[in-house]
Short mmCIF file of C-alpha atoms and ligand atoms in Angstrom, two decimals:
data_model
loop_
_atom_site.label_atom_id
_atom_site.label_comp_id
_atom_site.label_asym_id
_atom_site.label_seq_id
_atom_site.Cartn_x
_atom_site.Cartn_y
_atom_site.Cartn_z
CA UNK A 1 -11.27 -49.93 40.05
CA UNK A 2 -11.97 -46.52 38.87
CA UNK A 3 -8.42 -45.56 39.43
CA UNK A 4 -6.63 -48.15 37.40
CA UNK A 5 -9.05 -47.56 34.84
CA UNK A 6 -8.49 -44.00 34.26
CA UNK A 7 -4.16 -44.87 34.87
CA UNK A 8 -4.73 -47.75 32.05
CA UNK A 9 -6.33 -44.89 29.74
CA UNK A 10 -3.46 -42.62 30.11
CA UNK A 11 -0.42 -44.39 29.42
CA UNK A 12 -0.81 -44.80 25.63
CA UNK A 13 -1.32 -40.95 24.75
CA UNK A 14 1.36 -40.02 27.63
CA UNK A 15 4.88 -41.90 27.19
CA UNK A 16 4.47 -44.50 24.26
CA UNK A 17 4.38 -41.62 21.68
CA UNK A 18 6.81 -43.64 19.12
CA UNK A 19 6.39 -46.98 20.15
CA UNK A 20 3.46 -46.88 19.09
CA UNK A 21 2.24 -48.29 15.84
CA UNK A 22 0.49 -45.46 14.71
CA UNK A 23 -0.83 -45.46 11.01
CA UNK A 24 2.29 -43.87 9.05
CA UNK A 25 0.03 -42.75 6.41
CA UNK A 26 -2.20 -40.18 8.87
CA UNK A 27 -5.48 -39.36 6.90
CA UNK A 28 -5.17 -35.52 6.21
CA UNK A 29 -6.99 -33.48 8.70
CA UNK A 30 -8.85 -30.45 7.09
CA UNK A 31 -8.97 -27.89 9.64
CA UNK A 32 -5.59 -28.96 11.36
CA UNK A 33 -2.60 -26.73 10.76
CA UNK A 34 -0.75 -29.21 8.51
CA UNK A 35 1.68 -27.52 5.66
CA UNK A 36 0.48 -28.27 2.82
CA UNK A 37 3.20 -28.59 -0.37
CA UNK A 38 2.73 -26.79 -3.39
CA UNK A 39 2.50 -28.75 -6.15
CA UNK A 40 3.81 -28.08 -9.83
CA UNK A 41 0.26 -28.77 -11.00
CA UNK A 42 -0.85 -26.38 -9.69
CA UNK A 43 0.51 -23.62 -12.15
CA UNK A 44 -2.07 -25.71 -14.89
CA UNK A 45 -4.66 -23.78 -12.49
CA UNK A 46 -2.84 -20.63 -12.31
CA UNK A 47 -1.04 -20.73 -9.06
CA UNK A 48 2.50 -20.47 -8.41
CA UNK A 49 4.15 -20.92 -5.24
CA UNK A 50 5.12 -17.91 -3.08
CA UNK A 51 8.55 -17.51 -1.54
CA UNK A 52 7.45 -17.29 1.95
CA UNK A 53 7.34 -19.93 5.05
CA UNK A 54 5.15 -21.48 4.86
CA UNK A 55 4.97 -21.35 1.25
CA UNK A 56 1.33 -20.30 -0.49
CA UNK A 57 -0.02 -20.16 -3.54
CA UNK A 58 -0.71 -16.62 -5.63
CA UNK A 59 -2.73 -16.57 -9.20
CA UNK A 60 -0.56 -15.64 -11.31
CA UNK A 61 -3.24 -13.42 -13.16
CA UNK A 62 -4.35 -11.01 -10.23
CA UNK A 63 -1.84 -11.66 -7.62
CA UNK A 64 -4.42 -12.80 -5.19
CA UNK A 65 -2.86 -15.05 -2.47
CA UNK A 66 -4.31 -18.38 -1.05
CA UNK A 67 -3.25 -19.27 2.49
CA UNK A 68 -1.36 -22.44 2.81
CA UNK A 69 -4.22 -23.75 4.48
CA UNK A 70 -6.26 -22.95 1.66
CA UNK A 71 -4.21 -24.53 -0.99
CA UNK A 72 -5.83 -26.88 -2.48
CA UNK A 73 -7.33 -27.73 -6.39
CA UNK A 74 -11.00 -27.28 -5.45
CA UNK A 75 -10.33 -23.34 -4.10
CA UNK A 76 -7.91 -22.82 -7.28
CA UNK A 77 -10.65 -23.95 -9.65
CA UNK A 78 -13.25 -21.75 -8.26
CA UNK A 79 -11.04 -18.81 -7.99
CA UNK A 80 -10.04 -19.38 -11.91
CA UNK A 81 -13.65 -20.18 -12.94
CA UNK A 82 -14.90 -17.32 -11.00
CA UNK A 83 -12.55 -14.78 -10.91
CA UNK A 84 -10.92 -15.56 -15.06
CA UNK A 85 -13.54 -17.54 -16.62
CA UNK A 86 -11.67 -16.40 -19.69
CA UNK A 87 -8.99 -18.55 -18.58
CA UNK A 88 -10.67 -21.87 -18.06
CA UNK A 89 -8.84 -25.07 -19.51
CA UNK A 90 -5.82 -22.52 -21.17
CA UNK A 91 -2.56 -25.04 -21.29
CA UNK A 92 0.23 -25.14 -18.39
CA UNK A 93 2.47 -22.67 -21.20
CA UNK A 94 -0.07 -20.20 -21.02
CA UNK A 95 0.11 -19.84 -17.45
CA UNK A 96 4.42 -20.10 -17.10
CA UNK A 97 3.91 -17.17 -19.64
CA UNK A 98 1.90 -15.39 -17.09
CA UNK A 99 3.57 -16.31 -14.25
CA UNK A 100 6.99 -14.93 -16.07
CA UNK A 101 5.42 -11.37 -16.84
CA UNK A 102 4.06 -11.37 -13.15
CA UNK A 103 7.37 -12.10 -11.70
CA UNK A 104 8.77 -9.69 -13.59
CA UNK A 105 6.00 -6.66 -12.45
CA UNK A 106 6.86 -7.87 -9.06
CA UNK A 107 10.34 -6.91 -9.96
CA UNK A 108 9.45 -3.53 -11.21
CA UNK A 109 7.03 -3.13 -8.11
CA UNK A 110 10.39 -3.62 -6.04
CA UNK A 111 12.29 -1.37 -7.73
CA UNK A 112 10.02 1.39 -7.78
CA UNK A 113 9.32 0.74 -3.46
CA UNK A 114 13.44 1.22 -2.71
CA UNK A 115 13.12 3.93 -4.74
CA UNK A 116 10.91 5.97 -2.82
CA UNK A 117 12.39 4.40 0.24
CA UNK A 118 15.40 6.00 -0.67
CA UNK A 119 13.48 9.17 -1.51
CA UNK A 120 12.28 9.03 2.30
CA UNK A 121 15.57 8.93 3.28
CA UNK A 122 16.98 11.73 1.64
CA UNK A 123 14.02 13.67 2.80
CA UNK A 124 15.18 13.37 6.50
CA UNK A 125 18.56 13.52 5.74
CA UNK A 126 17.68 17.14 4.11
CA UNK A 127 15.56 18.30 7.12
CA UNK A 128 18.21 16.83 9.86
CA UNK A 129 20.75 19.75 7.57
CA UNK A 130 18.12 22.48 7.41
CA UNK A 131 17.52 22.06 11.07
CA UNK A 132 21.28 21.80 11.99
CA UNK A 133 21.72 25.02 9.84
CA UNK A 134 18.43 27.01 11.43
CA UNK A 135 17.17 27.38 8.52
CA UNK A 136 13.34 28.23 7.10
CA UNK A 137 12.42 25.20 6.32
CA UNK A 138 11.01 26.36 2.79
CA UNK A 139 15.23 26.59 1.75
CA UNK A 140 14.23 22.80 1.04
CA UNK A 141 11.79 23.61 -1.70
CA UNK A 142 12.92 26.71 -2.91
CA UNK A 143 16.99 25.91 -3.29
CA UNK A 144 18.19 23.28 -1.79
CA UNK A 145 16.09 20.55 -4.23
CA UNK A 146 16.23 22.71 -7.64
CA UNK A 147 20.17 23.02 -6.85
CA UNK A 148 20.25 19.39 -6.43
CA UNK A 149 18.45 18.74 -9.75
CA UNK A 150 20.02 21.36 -11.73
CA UNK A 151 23.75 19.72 -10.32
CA UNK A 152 22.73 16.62 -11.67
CA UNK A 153 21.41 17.21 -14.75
CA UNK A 154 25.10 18.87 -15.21
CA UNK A 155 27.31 16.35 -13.77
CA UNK A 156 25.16 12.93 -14.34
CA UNK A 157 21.82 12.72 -16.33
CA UNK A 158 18.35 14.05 -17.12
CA UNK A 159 17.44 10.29 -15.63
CA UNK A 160 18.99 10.87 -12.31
CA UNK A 161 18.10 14.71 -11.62
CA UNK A 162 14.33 13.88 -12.52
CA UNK A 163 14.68 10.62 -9.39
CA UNK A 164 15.88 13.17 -7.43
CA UNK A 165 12.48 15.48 -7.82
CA UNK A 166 10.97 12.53 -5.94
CA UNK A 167 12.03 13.23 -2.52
CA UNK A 168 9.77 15.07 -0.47
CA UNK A 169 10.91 18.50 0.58
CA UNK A 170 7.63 20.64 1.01
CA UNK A 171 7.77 22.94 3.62
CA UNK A 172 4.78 20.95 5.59
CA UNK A 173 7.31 17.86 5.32
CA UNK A 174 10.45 19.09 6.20
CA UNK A 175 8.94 20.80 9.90
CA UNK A 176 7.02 17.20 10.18
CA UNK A 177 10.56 15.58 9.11
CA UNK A 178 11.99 17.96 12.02
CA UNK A 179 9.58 17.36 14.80
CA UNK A 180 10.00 13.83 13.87
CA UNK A 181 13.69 13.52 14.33
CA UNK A 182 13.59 16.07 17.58
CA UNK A 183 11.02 13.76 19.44
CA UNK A 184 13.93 10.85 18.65
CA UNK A 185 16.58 13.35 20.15
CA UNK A 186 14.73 14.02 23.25
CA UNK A 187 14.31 10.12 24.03
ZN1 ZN B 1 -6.65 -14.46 -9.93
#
């Protein structure tokens, strides 16, 4: 008796999966990891949608990001009424405007990061050479950069020579830089 029981209980949840008639129209569960959709209304709260997968929502006046999980009117509310209570009931335009001007700060932000990326780059690249050459590894600092700058100024602009005084040539750096790239070698 017990068996058939237990055998009777299984087969629904096991291989009837889309036969069944199960509600369409599931009743969302909190604290499951459903993905929740951004919605344009949102913004009227002062969240725009991120570009990431799953997508999440960022206020558009601090940057401050709200899971997908989390995305939902009653945690945008609080975080405007709490966090910009200046900001309260301000129209939909009000917050594209913001959103614009924080999209475009991101922008900058992104800019600025390659930049220095690059920097870091050309900070290796100029301690790989002074190691190649045996060099002191204060030639960096005391020639090799001011040549650099002084070059460009000449041959580009002020603009260029002064993103070139960026890249990090001290002589603590470059032997880091060095003992960096050696450790790679011996692997
Ligand atoms: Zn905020």
């Amino acid at each position: 008796m017990d068996r058939f029981l237990i055998r009777n209980n299984k087969k629904p949840n096991d291989g009837t999966q889309n036969s069944e008639p199960a509600p369409k129209k599931k009743k969302y569960d909190e604290s499951s990891v459903k993905v929740r959709r951004y919605l344009s209304e949102y913004l009227g709260l002062g969240f725009s949608a991120t570009k990431s997968d799953p997508v999440n929502a960022q206020c558009v006046l601090c940057g401050q990001v709200l899971a997908n999980s989390s995305m939902k009117t009653v945690h945008m509310n609080r975080h405007l009424s709490t966090v910009h209570p200046s900001h309260v009931g301000k129209p939909i335009e009000f917050f594209k405007r913001k959103q614009e001007a924080f999209a475009s700060n991101c922008l900058e932000i992104a800019k600025v990061a390659s930049v220095s990326s690059k920097a870091l780059r050309a900070s290796y690249a100029v301690s790989y050479l002074v190691a190649k050459q045996k060099k002191p590894h204060t030639i960096a600092e005391c020639l090799i950069l001011p040549a650099l700058v002084k070059v460009s100024e000449i041959m580009f602009d002020t603009k260029t020579a002064t993103a070139l005084q960026s890249i990090p040539v001290s002589n603590n750096t470059i032997s880091r830089r060095i003992e960096d790239i050696a450790s790679d070698i011996v692997m």
